XYZ file of C-alpha atoms in Angstrom:
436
model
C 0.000 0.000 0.000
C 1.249 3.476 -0.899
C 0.203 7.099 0.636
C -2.078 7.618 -3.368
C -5.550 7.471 -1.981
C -8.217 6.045 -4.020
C -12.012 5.830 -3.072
C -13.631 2.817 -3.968
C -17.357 3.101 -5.160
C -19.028 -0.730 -4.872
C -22.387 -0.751 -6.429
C -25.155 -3.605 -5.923
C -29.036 -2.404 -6.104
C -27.885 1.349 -7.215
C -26.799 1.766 -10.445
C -27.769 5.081 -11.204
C -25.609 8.676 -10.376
C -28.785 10.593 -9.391
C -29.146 10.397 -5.733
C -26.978 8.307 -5.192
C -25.059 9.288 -1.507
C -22.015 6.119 -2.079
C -21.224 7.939 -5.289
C -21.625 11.617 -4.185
C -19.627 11.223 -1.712
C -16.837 8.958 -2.626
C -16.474 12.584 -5.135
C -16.853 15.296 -2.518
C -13.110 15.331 -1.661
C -11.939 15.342 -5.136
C -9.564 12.203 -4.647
C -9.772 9.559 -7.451
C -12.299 7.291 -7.994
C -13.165 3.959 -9.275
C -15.776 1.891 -9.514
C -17.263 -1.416 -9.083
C -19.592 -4.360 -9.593
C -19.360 -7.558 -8.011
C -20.329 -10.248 -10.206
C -20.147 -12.660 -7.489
C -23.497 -11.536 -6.342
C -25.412 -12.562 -9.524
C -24.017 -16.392 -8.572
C -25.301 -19.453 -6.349
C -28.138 -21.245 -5.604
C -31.414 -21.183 -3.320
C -33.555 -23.936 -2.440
C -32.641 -25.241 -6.741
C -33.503 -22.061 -8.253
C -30.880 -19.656 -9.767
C -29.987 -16.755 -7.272
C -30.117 -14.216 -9.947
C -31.956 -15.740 -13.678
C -31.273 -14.345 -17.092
C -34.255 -11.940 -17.622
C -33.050 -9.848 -14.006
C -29.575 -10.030 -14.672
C -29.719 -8.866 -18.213
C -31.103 -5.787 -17.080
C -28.556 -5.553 -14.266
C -25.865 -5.893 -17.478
C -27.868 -3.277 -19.625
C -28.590 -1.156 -16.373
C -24.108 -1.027 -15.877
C -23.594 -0.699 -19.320
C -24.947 2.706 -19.629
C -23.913 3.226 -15.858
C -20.356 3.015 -17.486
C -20.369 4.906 -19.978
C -21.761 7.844 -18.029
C -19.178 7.519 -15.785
C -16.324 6.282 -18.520
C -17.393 10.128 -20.236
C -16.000 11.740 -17.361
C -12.988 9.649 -17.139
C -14.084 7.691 -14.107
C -13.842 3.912 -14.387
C -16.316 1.181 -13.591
C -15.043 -2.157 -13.642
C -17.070 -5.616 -13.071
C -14.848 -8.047 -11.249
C -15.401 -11.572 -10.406
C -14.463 -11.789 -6.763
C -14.821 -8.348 -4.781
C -12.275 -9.549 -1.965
C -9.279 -10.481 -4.514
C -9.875 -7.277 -6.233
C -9.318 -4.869 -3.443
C -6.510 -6.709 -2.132
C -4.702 -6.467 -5.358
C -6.020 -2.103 -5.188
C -5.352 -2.386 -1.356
C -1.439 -3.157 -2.180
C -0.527 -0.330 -4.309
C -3.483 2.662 -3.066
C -4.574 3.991 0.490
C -8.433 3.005 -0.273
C -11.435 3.738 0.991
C -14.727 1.586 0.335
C -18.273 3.431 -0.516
C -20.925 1.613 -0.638
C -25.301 1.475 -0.063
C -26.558 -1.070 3.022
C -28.875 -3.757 1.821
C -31.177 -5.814 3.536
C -30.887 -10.006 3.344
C -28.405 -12.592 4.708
C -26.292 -13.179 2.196
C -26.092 -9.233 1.235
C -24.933 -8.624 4.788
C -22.311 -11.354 4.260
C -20.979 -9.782 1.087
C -20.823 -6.589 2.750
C -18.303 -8.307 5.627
C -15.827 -8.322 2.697
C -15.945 -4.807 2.404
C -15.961 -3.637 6.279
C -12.590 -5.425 6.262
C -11.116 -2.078 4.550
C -11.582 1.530 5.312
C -15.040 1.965 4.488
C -17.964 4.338 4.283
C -21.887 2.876 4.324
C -24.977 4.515 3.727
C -28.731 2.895 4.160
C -30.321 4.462 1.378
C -32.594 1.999 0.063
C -36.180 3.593 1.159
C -38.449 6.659 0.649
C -38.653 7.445 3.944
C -35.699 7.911 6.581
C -35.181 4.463 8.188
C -36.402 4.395 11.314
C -37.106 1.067 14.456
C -40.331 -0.208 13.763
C -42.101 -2.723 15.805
C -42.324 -5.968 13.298
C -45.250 -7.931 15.057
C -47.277 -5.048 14.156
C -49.144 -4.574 10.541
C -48.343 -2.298 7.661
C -51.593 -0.279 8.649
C -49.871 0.571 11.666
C -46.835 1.138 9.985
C -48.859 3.441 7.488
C -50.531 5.766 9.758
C -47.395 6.041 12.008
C -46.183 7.079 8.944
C -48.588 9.656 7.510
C -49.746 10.891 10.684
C -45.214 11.726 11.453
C -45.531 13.593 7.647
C -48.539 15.551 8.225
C -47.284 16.829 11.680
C -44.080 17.298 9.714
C -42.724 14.927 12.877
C -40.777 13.115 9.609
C -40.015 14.172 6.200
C -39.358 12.785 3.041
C -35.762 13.725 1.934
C -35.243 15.716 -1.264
C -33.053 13.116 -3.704
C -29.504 13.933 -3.896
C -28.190 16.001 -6.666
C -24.861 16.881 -7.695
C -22.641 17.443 -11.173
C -19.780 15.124 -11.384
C -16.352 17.103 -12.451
C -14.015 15.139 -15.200
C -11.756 13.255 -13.289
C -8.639 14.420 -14.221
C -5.440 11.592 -13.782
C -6.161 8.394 -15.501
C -5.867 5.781 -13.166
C -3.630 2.572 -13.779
C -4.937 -0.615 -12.513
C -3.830 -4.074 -11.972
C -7.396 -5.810 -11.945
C -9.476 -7.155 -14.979
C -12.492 -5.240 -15.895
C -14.520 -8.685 -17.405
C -16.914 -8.945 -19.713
C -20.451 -9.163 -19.688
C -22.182 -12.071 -20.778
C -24.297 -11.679 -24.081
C -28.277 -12.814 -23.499
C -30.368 -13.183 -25.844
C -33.769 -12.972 -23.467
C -36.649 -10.232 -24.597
C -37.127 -7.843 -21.929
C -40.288 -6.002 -21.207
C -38.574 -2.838 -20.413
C -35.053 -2.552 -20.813
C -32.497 -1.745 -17.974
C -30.446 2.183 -17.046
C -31.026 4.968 -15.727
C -32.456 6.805 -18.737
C -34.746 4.161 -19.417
C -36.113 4.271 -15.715
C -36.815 8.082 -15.850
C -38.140 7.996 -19.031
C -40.603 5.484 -17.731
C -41.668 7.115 -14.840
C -42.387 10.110 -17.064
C -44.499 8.152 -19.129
C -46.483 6.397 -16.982
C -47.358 9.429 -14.272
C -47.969 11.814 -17.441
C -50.588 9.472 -18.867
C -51.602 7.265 -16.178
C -51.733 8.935 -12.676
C -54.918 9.001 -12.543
C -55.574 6.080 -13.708
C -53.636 3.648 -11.518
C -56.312 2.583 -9.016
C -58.752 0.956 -11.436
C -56.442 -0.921 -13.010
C -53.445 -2.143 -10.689
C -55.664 -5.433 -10.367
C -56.124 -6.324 -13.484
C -54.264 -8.973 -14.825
C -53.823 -8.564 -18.251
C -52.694 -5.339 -20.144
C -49.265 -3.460 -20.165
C -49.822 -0.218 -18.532
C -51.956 -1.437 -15.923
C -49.332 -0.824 -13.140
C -46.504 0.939 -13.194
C -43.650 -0.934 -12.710
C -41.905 1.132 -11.322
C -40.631 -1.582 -9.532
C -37.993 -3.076 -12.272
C -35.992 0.414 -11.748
C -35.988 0.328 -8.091
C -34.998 -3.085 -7.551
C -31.909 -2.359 -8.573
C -31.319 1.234 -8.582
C -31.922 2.390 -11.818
C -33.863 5.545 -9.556
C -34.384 5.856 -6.365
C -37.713 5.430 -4.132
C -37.309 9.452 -3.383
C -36.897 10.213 -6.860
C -40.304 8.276 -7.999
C -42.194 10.329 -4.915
C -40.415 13.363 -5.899
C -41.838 12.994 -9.614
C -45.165 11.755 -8.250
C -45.809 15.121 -6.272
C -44.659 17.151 -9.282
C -47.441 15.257 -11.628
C -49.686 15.603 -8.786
C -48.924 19.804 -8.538
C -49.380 19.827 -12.516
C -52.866 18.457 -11.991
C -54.217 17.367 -8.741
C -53.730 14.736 -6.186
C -56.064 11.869 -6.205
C -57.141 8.077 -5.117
C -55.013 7.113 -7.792
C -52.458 9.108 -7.552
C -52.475 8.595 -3.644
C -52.324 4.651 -4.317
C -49.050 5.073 -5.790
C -47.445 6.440 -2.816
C -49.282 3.640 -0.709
C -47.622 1.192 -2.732
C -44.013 2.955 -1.950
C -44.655 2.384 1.677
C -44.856 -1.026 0.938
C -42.053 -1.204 -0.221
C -40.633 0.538 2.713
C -42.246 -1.609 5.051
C -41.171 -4.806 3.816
C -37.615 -3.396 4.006
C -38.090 -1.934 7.658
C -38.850 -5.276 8.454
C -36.709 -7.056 6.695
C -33.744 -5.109 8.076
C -35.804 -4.830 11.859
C -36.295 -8.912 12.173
C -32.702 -9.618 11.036
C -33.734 -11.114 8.100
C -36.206 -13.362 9.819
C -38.485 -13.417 6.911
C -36.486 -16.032 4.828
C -37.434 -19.137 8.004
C -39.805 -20.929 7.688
C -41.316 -19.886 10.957
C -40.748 -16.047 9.669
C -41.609 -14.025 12.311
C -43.027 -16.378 14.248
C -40.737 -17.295 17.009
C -42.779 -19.493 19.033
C -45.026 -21.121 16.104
C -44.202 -23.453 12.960
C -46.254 -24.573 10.522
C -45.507 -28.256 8.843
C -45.512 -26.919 5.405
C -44.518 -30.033 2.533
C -41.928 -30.180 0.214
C -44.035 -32.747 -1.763
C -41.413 -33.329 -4.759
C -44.541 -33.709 -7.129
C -46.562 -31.112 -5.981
C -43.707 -28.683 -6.403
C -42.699 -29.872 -9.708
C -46.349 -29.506 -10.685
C -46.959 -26.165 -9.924
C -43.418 -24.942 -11.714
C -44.484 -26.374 -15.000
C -47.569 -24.995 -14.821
C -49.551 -28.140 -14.392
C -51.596 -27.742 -11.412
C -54.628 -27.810 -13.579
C -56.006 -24.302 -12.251
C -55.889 -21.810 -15.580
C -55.120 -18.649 -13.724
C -52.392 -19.906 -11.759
C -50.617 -22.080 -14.814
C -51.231 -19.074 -17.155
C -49.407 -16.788 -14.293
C -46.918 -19.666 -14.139
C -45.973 -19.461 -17.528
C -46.285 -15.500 -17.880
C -43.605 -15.249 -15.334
C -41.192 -18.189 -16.758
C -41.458 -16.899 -20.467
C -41.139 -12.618 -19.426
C -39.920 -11.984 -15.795
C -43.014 -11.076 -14.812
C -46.431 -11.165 -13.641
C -49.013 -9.186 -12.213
C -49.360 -7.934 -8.149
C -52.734 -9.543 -8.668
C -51.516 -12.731 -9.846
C -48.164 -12.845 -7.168
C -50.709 -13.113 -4.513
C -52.830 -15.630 -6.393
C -49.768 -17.834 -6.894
C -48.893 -17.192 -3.372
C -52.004 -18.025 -1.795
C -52.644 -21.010 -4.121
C -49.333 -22.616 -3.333
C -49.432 -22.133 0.677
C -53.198 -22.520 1.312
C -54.234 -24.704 -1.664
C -51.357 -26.889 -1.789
C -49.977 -26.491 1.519
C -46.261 -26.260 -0.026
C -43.173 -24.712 2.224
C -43.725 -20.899 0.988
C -39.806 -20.455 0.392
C -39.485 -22.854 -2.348
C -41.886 -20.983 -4.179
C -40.011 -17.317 -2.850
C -37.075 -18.773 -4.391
C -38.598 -19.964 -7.890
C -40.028 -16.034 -8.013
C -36.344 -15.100 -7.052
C -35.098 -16.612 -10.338
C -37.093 -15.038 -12.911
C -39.421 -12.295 -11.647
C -37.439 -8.981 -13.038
C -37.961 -6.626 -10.394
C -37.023 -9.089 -7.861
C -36.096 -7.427 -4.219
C -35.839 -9.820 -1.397
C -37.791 -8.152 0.876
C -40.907 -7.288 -1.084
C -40.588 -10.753 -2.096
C -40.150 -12.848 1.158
C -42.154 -10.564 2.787
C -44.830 -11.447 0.583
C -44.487 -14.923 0.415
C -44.392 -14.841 4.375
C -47.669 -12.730 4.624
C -49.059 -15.155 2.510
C -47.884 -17.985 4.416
C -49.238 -16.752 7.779
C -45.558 -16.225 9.142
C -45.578 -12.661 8.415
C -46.984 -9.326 10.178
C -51.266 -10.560 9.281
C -52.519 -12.867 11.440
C -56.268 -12.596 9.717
C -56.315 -16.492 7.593
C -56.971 -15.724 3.657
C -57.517 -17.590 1.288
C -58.097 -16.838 -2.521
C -60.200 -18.527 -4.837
C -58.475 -18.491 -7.824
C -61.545 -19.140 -10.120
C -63.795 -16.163 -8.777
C -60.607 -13.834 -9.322
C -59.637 -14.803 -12.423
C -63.267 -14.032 -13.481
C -63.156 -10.543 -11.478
C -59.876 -9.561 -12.900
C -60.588 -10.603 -16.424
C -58.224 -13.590 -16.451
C -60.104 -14.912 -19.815
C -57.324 -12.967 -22.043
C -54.823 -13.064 -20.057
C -55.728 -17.211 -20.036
C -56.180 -17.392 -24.157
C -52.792 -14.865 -24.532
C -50.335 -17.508 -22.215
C -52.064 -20.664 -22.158
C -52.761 -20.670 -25.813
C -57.207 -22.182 -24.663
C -60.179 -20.907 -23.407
C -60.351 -21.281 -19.825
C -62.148 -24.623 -18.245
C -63.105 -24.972 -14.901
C -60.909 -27.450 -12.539
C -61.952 -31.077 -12.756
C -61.220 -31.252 -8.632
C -62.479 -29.385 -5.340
C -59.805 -27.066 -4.963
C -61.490 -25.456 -2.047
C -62.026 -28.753 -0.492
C -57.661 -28.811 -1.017
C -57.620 -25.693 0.744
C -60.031 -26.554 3.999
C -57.990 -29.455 4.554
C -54.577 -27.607 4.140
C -56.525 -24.986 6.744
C -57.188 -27.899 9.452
C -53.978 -29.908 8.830
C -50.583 -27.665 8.585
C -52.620 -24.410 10.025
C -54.185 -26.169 12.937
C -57.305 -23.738 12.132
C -61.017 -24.812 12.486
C -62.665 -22.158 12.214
């Protein structure tokens, strides 16, 4: 190591320079600085499923690419490395460095983040709208939501404005002894493509046409613009979650604030919660108990059952059509997440992470807390006690699942040849112990 400081930028689920404190202030002293990816993270294994699948990490490549070349314009470099501990070794031996780099929530993103703390290091948790804050995680979002809106409207807590700066041209060119690899070529379609451009320009789109409209159609599930998905960009940075409020009160001021346009902010604190929790419980959420320290529910791992309901066999046309919606795109519907869900706990009575992880895989805007804590609500080991159960038939009918049915399943839609509900009482009584 030498006395020629260099500050080390490592970015994971913010690839984007607009608000983005790691970045900002890795600049502020005007030292040198580089930047990473680790590619390591994209790797591995859970539960047989891929840790990261090809639709999600295409737009994670697409999403750097023009993160690079932002950055390569004003002669800072980004480099994707293979292993992020080798990498600042070899930097560690000839610079004084100094890591940057945004807190995540999830086990193994904590244990990545031990490689970094083992250097200098600077860490910002960055990852909500609102400031993060202890929150009591036996209690429900609607507690969490009016704690929330009553602190804003008392001006007890406020939304930060996003973070915005001008980067300078950095001026000496650095030399470095690491490889800057290549990223793989995919060939899968995306339904929106991956960068920061792309995720402004769709927020833009969407609030300027749609605001409005949101409400009435977040449910439905078939048609493009239904919901905003917003969510692709913020699962891995492409803008942040104060950026999308700070464009939804604009649209809001340039017309007028309504249900719909309300809804979207409701579906921000979500987000927030499931991260507040996620990051309250010590990642709690991805056992099978959950949150549920003192209860455990004998959920199967039925090798056909599973197998089944991944090739979109179970026989029930909504939930096969969602099946294959989500295996052929990267996505599928809120509406039909919590169909799956429900159908695969309560229906089948199947071990809720194995079907987390299969949604981990190849759902686009995958975030691990939205996702496990949805799967866990779902599976009664979350923050709702109150037992649901949908019926997949009535909402397919509700939500106007007969297109969506035809368009993926390539048939008109039949009714089941079995009791499903019958599937579902017994799954009640047997793994939930509930008679009522």
């Amino acid at each position: 190591m030498n006395n020629e400081k260099l500050n080390i930028v490592v970015f994971r689920n913010n690839l984007r320079i607009d608000d983005n404190y790691a970045l900002f202030n890795a600049l502020e002293n005007k030292e040198n600085v580089l930047c990473l990816y680790p590619l390591e993270i994209l790797e591995g294994t859970n539960l047989g499923f891929k840790r990261c699948g090809n639709f999600r990490k295409k737009l994670i490549f697409q999403a750097i690419t023009q993160l690079k070349e932002s950055l390569n314009e004003k002669n800072i470099p980004f480099y994707c490395v293979k292993d992020i501990s080798s990498s600042l070794k070899a930097l560690f031996s000839d610079y004084s460095i100094k890591i940057f780099y945004e807190k995540e929530v999830g086990t193994q993103e904590l244990q990545f983040e031990q490689k970094l703390e083992n250097f200098h290091y600077e860490s910002f948790y960055k990852q909500t709208m609102i400031e993060a804050f202890d929150i009591d995680v036996s209690k429900s979002f609607s507690n969490f939501r009016n704690k929330v809106e009553k602190a804003l409207k008392t001006n007890k807590m406020q939304i930060q404005n996003p973070l915005e700066f001008e980067i300078q041209e950095q001026k000496e060119t650095l030399n470095l002894k690491i490889d800057d690899e290549k990223l793989e070529v995919l060939s899968e379609n995306l339904i929106l493509n991956g960068g920061e451009k792309e995720a402004f320009k769709r927020v833009d789109e969407y609030l300027s046409k749609y605001i409005h409209k949101y409400f009435d159609t977040r449910s439905l599930v078939d048609g493009f613009d239904n919901s905003t998905k917003f969510s692709i960009y913020l699962s891995i940075g492409c803008i942040s979650a104060r950026r999308v409020y700070q464009k939804l009160k604009e649209y809001e001021s340039r017309s007028y604030e309504s249900k719909s346009s309300y809804w979207i902010f409701f579906e921000l604190l979500w987000r927030d919660y499931f991260h507040l929790i996620m990051k309250q419980s010590s990642n709690k959420l991805f056992l099978k108990t959950g949150l549920m320290e003192n209860e455990s529910y004998d959920f199967s791992t039925n090798k056909q059952k599973l197998q089944e309901f991944f090739d979109a066999k179970t026989g029930i046309d909504i939930i096969d059509a969602g099946v294959v919606e989500l295996k052929t795109t990267g996505w599928v519907s809120n509406r039909l997440r919590q169909l799956l869900a429900s159908y695969f706990v309560k229906n089948l009575g199947l071990d809720f992470r194995y079907g987390a992880a299969f949604f981990q895989e190849y759902l686009l805007d995958f975030s691990c807390a939205s996702n496990y804590g949805n799967w866990a609500y779902q599976a009664g080991v979350g923050n709702d006690k109150k037992y649901r159960v949908f019926d997949p038939v009535k909402q397919s009918k509700v939500y106007k699942g007969k297109v969506y049915i035809k368009n993926f399943l390539n048939k008109e839609e039949t009714l089941p040849s079995f009791d499903y509900a019958k599937m579902a009482l017994k799954v009640k009584e047997e793994i939930f112990k509930n008679k009522d």
